Each structure stands twice: as structure tokens, then as C-alpha cells.
mmCIF file of C-alpha atoms in Angstrom:
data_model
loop_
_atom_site.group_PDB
_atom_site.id
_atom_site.type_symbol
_atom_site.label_atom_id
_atom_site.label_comp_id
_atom_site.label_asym_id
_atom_site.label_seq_id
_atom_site.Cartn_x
_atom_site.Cartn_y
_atom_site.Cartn_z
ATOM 1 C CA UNK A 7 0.000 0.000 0.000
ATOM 2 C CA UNK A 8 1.448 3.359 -0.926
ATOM 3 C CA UNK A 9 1.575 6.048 0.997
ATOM 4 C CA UNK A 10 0.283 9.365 -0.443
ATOM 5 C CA UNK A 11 1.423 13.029 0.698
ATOM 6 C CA UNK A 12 1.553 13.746 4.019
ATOM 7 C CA UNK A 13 0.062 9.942 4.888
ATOM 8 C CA UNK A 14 3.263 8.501 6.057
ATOM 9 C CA UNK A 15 3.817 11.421 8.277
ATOM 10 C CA UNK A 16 0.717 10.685 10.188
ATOM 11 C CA UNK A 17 1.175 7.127 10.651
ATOM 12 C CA UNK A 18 4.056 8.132 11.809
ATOM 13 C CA UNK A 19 2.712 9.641 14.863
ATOM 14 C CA UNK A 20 0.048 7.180 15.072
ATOM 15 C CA UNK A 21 0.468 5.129 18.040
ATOM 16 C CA UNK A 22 -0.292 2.304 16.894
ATOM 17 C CA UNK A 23 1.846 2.447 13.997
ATOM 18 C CA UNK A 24 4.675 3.069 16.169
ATOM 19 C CA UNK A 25 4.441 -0.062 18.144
ATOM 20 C CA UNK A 26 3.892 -1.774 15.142
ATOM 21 C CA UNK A 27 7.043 -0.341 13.881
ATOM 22 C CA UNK A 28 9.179 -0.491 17.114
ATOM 23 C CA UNK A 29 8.088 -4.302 17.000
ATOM 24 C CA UNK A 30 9.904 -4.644 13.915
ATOM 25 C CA UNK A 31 13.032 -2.554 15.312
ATOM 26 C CA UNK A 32 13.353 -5.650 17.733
ATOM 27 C CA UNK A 33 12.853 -8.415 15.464
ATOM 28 C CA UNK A 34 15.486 -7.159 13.049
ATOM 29 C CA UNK A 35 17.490 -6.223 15.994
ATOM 30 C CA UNK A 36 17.873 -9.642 17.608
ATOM 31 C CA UNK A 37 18.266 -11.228 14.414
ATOM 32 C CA UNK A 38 20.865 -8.738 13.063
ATOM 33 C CA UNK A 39 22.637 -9.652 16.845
ATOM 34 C CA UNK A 40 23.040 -12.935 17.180
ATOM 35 C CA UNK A 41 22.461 -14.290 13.450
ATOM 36 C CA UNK A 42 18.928 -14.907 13.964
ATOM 37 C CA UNK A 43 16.530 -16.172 16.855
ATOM 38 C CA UNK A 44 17.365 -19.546 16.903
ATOM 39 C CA UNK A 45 21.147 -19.012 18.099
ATOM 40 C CA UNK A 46 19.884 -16.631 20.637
ATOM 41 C CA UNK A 47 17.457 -18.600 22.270
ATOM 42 C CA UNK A 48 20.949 -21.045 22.537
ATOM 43 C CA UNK A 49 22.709 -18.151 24.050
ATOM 44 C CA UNK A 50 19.806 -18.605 26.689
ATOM 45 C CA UNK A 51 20.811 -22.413 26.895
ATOM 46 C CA UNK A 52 24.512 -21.939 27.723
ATOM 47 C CA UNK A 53 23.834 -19.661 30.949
ATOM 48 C CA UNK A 54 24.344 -21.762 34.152
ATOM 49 C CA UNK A 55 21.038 -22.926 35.571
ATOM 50 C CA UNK A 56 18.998 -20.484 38.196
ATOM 51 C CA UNK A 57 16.946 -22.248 40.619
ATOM 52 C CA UNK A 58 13.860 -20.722 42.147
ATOM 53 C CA UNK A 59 14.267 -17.595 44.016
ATOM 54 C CA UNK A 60 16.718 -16.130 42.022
ATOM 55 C CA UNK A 61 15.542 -12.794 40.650
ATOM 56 C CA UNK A 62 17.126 -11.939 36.966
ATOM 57 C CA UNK A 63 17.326 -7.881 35.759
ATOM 58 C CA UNK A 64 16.946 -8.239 32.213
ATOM 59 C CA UNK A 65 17.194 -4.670 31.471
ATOM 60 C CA UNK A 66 12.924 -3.698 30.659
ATOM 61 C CA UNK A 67 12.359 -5.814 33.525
ATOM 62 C CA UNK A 68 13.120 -7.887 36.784
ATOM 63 C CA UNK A 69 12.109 -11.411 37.036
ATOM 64 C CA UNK A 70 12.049 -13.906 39.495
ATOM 65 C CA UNK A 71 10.040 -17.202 38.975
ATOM 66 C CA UNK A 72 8.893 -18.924 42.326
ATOM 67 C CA UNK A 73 7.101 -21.966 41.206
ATOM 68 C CA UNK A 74 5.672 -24.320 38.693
ATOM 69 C CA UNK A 75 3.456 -26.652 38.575
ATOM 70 C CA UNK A 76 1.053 -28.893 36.347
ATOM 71 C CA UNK A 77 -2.506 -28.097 36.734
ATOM 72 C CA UNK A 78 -5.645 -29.988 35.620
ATOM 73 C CA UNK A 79 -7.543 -26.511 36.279
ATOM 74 C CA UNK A 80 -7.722 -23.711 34.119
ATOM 75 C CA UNK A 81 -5.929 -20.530 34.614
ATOM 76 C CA UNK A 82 -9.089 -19.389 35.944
ATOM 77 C CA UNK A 83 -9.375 -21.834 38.623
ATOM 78 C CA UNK A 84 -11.740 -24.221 37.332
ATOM 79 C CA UNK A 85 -12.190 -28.007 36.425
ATOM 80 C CA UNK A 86 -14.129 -27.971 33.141
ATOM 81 C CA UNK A 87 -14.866 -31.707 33.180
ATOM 82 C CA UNK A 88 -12.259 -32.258 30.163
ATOM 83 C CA UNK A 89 -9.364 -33.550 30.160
ATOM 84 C CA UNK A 90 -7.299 -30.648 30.204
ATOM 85 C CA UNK A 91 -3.798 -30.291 31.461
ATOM 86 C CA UNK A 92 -1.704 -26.386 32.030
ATOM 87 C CA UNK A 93 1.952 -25.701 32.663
ATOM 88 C CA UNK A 94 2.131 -22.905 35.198
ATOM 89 C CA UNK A 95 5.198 -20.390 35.981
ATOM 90 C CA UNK A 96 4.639 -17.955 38.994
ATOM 91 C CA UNK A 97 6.836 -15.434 39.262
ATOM 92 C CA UNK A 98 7.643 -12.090 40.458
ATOM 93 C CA UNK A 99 7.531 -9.447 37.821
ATOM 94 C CA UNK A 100 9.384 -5.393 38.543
ATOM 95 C CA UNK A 101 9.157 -2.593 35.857
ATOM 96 C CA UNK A 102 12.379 -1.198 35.401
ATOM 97 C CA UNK A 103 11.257 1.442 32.808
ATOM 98 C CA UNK A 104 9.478 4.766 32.870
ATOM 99 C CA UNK A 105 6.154 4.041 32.020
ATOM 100 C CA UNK A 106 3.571 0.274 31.909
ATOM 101 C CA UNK A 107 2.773 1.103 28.462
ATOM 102 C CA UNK A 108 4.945 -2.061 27.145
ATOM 103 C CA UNK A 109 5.875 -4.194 30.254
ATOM 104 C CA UNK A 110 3.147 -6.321 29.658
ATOM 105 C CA UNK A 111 4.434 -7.310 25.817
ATOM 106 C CA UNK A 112 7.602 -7.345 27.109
ATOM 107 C CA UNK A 113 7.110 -10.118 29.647
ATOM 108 C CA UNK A 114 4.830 -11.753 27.068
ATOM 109 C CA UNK A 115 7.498 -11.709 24.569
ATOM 110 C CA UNK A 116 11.222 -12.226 26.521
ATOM 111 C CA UNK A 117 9.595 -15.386 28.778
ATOM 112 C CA UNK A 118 9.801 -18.759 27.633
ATOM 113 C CA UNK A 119 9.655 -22.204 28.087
ATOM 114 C CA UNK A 120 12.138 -24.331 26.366
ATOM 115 C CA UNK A 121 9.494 -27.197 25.143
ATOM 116 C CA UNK A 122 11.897 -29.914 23.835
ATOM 117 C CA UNK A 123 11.874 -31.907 26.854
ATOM 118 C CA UNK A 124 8.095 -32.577 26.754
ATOM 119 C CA UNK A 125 8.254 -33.105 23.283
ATOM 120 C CA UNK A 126 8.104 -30.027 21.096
ATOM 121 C CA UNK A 127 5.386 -27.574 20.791
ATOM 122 C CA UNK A 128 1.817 -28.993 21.203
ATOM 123 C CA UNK A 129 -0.711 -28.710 18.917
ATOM 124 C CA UNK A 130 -2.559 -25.299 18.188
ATOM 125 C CA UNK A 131 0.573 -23.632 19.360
ATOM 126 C CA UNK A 132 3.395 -24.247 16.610
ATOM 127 C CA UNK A 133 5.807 -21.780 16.025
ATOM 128 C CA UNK A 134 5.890 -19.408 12.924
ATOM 129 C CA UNK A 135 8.911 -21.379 11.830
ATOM 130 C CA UNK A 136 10.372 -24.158 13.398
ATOM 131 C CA UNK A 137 13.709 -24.688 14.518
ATOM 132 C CA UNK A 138 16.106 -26.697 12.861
ATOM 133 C CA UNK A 139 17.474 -30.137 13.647
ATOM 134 C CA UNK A 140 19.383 -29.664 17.141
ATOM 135 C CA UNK A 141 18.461 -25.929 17.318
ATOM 136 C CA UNK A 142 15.944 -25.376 20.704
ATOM 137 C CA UNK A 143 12.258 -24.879 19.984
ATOM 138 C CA UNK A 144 10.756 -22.149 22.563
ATOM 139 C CA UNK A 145 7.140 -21.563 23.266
ATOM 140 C CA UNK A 146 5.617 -18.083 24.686
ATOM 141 C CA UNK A 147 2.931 -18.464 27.788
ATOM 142 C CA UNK A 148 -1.327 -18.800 25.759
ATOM 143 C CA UNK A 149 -2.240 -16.474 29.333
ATOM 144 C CA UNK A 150 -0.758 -14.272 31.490
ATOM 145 C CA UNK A 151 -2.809 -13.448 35.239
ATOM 146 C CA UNK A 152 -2.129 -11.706 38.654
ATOM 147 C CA UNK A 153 -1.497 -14.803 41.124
ATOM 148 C CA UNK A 154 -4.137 -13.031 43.538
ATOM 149 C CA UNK A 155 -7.368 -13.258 42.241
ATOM 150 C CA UNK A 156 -6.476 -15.186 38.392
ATOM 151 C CA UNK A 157 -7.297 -11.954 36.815
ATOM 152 C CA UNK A 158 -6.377 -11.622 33.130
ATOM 153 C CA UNK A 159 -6.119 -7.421 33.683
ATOM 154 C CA UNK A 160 -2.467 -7.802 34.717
ATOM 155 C CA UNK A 161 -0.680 -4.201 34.775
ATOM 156 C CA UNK A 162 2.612 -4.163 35.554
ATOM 157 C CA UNK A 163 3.451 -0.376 36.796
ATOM 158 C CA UNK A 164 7.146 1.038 37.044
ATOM 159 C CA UNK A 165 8.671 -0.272 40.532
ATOM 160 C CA UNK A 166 5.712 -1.748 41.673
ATOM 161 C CA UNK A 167 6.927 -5.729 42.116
ATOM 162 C CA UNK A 168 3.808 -8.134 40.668
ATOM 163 C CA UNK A 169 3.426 -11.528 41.305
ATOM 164 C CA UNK A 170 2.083 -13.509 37.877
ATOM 165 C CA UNK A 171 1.164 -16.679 36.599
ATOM 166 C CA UNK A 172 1.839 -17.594 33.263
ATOM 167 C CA UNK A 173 0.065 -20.623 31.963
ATOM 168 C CA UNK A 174 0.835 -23.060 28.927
ATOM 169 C CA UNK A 175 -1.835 -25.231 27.741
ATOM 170 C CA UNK A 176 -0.455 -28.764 26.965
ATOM 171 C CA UNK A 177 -2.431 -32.102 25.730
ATOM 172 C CA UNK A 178 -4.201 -33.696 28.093
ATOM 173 C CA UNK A 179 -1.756 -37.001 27.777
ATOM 174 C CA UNK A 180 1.603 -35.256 27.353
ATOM 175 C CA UNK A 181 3.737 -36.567 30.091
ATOM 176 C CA UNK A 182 5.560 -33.556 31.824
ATOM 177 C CA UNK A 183 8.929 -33.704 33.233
ATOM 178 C CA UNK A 184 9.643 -33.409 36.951
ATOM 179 C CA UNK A 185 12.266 -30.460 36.198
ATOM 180 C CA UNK A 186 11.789 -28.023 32.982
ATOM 181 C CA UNK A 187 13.936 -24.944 31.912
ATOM 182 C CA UNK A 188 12.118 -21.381 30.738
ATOM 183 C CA UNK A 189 14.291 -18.479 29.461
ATOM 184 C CA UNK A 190 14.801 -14.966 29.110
ATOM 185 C CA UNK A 191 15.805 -12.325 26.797
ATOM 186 C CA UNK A 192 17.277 -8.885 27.936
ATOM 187 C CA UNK A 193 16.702 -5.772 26.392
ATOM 188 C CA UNK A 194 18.658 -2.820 26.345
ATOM 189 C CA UNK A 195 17.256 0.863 26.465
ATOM 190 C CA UNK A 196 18.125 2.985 23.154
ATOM 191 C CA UNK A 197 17.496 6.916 23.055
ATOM 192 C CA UNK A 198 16.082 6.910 19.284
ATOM 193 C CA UNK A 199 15.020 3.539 17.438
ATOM 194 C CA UNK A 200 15.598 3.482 13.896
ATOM 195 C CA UNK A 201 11.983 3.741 12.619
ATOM 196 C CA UNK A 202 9.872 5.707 15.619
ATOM 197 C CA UNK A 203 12.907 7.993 16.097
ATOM 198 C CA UNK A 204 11.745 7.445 19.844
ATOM 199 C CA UNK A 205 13.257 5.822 22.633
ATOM 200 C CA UNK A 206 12.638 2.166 23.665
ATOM 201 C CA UNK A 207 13.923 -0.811 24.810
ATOM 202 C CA UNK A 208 14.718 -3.553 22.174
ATOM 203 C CA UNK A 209 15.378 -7.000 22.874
ATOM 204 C CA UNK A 210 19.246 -8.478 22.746
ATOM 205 C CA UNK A 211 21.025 -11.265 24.365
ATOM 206 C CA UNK A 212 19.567 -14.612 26.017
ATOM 207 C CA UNK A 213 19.874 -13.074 29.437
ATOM 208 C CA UNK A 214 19.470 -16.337 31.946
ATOM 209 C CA UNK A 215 17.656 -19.460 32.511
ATOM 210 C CA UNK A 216 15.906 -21.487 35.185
ATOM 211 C CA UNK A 217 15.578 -24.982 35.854
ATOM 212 C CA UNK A 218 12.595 -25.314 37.789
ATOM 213 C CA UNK A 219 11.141 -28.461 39.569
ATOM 214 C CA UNK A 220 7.461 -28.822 38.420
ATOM 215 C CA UNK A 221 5.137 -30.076 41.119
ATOM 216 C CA UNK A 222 2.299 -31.969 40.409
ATOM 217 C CA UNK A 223 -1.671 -30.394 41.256
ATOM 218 C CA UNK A 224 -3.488 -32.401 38.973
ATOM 219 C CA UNK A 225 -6.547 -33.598 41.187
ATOM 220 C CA UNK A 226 -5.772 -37.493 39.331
ATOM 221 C CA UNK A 227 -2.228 -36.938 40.814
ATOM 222 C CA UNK A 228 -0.622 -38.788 37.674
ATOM 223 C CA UNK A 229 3.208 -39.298 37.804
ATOM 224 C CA UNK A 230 5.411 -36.594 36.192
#
């Protein structure tokens, strides 16, 4: 679609158009970085392991993961009477930026769960292209909700520590390890991106990962 006079000035300053755009600044940043995604989320790989507890600055944002478990219960809560079956991460979440406008992308994005030891991605959640043979396959969180009261209105507000769960939804007879590993990208603040000519935080380097031991809350109590 071309732009006609004056158009592409407004988009510009649309702000939607500008997170489209700063989006794109991070994609082609990371790539551009470490030769493409794939070899950064190995960057993530060769970090020694964290355990629980241990609280990560990443740069946007602060994270410490306290638990996981498997879950026969929704994010919500509830037993819908199907075999279902959720991989939850709490953890606790700090804002190191000026403003909430992106924290919640951010943690969205830079959090993941390295899925090859329970067998790849699961169906209904494949990547947009995956990896290689011997190259790590990653999956983002399907929810994000305040531990509290489950609620999916999660704001995460400069300096104001949040405690989240993020949920994956896995087949309902996928066998789950007793230990998994999730990861996380850092991003570094840049005065003026290349397209918004704002600043912003893009994403860089596989900044740590955790191996966490995954307890089991499934009301069947099945064997990890």
C-alpha cells in the first residue's frame, strides 16, 4: 500500500503504527545480533542454571520465577470436566522502565519455556517457523494473570513488584517432566530507534535461565 502526501507522516505519529514499527526494530534487531533467533534462544541455553528464588534484571524488567506446577484446572481456577492439562510459571515481575505502556508485551514476549523436553510444541501452538534439527524450539505463555485473584487485567506499573502466573496449555496425555527450563531475553534501552525515532527498549542477548522443579496439582495426581 502506498503512501500518499503527508500519509506517512501521520502514521508516523500514530500510536499504533509506532508499536507496530518499534516491533519490527526488535525483530530485526535480535536477528541482526546474534544471526537470527534460533542461536539466541541457545545463548539462553549456555547460561548456568537459576533455581527458584533467584531474581534476573533483564534490562525492561526484573524477574524472578517462584514456582511451577502442572494443573488440571484452568488458569481461571476451574475443572471444566475435560481432560485438560496447564503448565504454570509464577513469578515475580518489577518494571524497570518509565512508564507500563509495554511491560506487559515485554514479559509476554522475553519469557519462555524451552518445550523440547516434553516433546516439542503442542498442537494449536506451533511456532511461525520451526527450529532446525538440534536448534531449541521455545514456546511463549497462551495467558498471562495476577497470582491473587487469576485476573487476566495484569498491569505491571514502574517499581511496583507483581506476582504472575503464566500458563501453557499442553495435551491432556503429554507426560511432563519433573524439572523443565524457561528463558529470558534482555533488552537494552536505546534513546532513538531506527523507525519511531523514539526511545525504547529492544530486545538483545539470552539473558538467563531457570531450571525449575514442576510439582504436580493435577486432582488425578498422575506421575510426572
Amino acid at each position: 500500500m502506498a503512501f500518499k502526501d503527508g500519509e506517512l507522516a501521520r502514521a508516523a505519529r500514530n500510536p499504533r503504527w509506532r508499536i507496530a514499527a518499534a516491533a519490527g526494530v526488535v525483530a530485526i534487531a535480535a536477528v541482526a545480533a546474534f544471526g537470527g533467533f534460533r542461536r539466541a534462544e541457545k545463548g539462553v541455553l549456555a547460561k548456568p542454571p537459576l533455581a527458584a528464588g533467584q531474581r534476573v534484571d533483564a534490562g525492561a524488567l526484573a524477574i524472578t520465577p517462584l514456582q511451577a506446577w502442572v494443573d488440571d484446572r484452568t488458569p481461571f481456577g476451574l475443572r471444566t470436566g475435560r481432560p485438560e492439562q496447564y503448565l504454570m510459571l509464577r513469578a515475580r515481575v518489577e518494571n524497570l522502565t518509565d512508564t507500563g505502556y509495554s511491560a506487559y508485551s515485554y514479559l509476554s514476549s522475553d519469557l519462555v519455556l524451552f518445550t523440547d523436553p516434553i516433546g516439542g510444541t503442542p498442537p494449536g501452538l506451533v511456532p511461525e517457523a520451526p527450529p532446525p534439527p538440534g536448534q531449541p524450539q521455545t514456546m511463549k505463555a497462551s495467558s498471562l494473570s495476577l497470582a491473587g485473584d487469576r485476573s487476566f487485567d495484569v498491569a505491571i506499573l514502574p517499581r511496583l513488584p507483581v506476582v504472575v502466573d503464566l500458563a501453557w496449555k499442553l495435551p491432556s496425555d503429554r507426560k511432563v517432566p519433573a524439572k523443565l527450563v524457561w528463558g529470558v531475553f534482555g533488552r537494552e534501552h536505546t534513546e532513538q530507534t531506527y523507525l519511531t525515532r523514539e526511545a525504547g527498549w529492544l530486545k538483545a542477548n539470552g539473558k538467563a535461565r531457570w531450571e525449575l522443579a514442576v510439582e504436580d496439582r493435577r486432582a488425578s495426581g498422575a506421575p510426572l
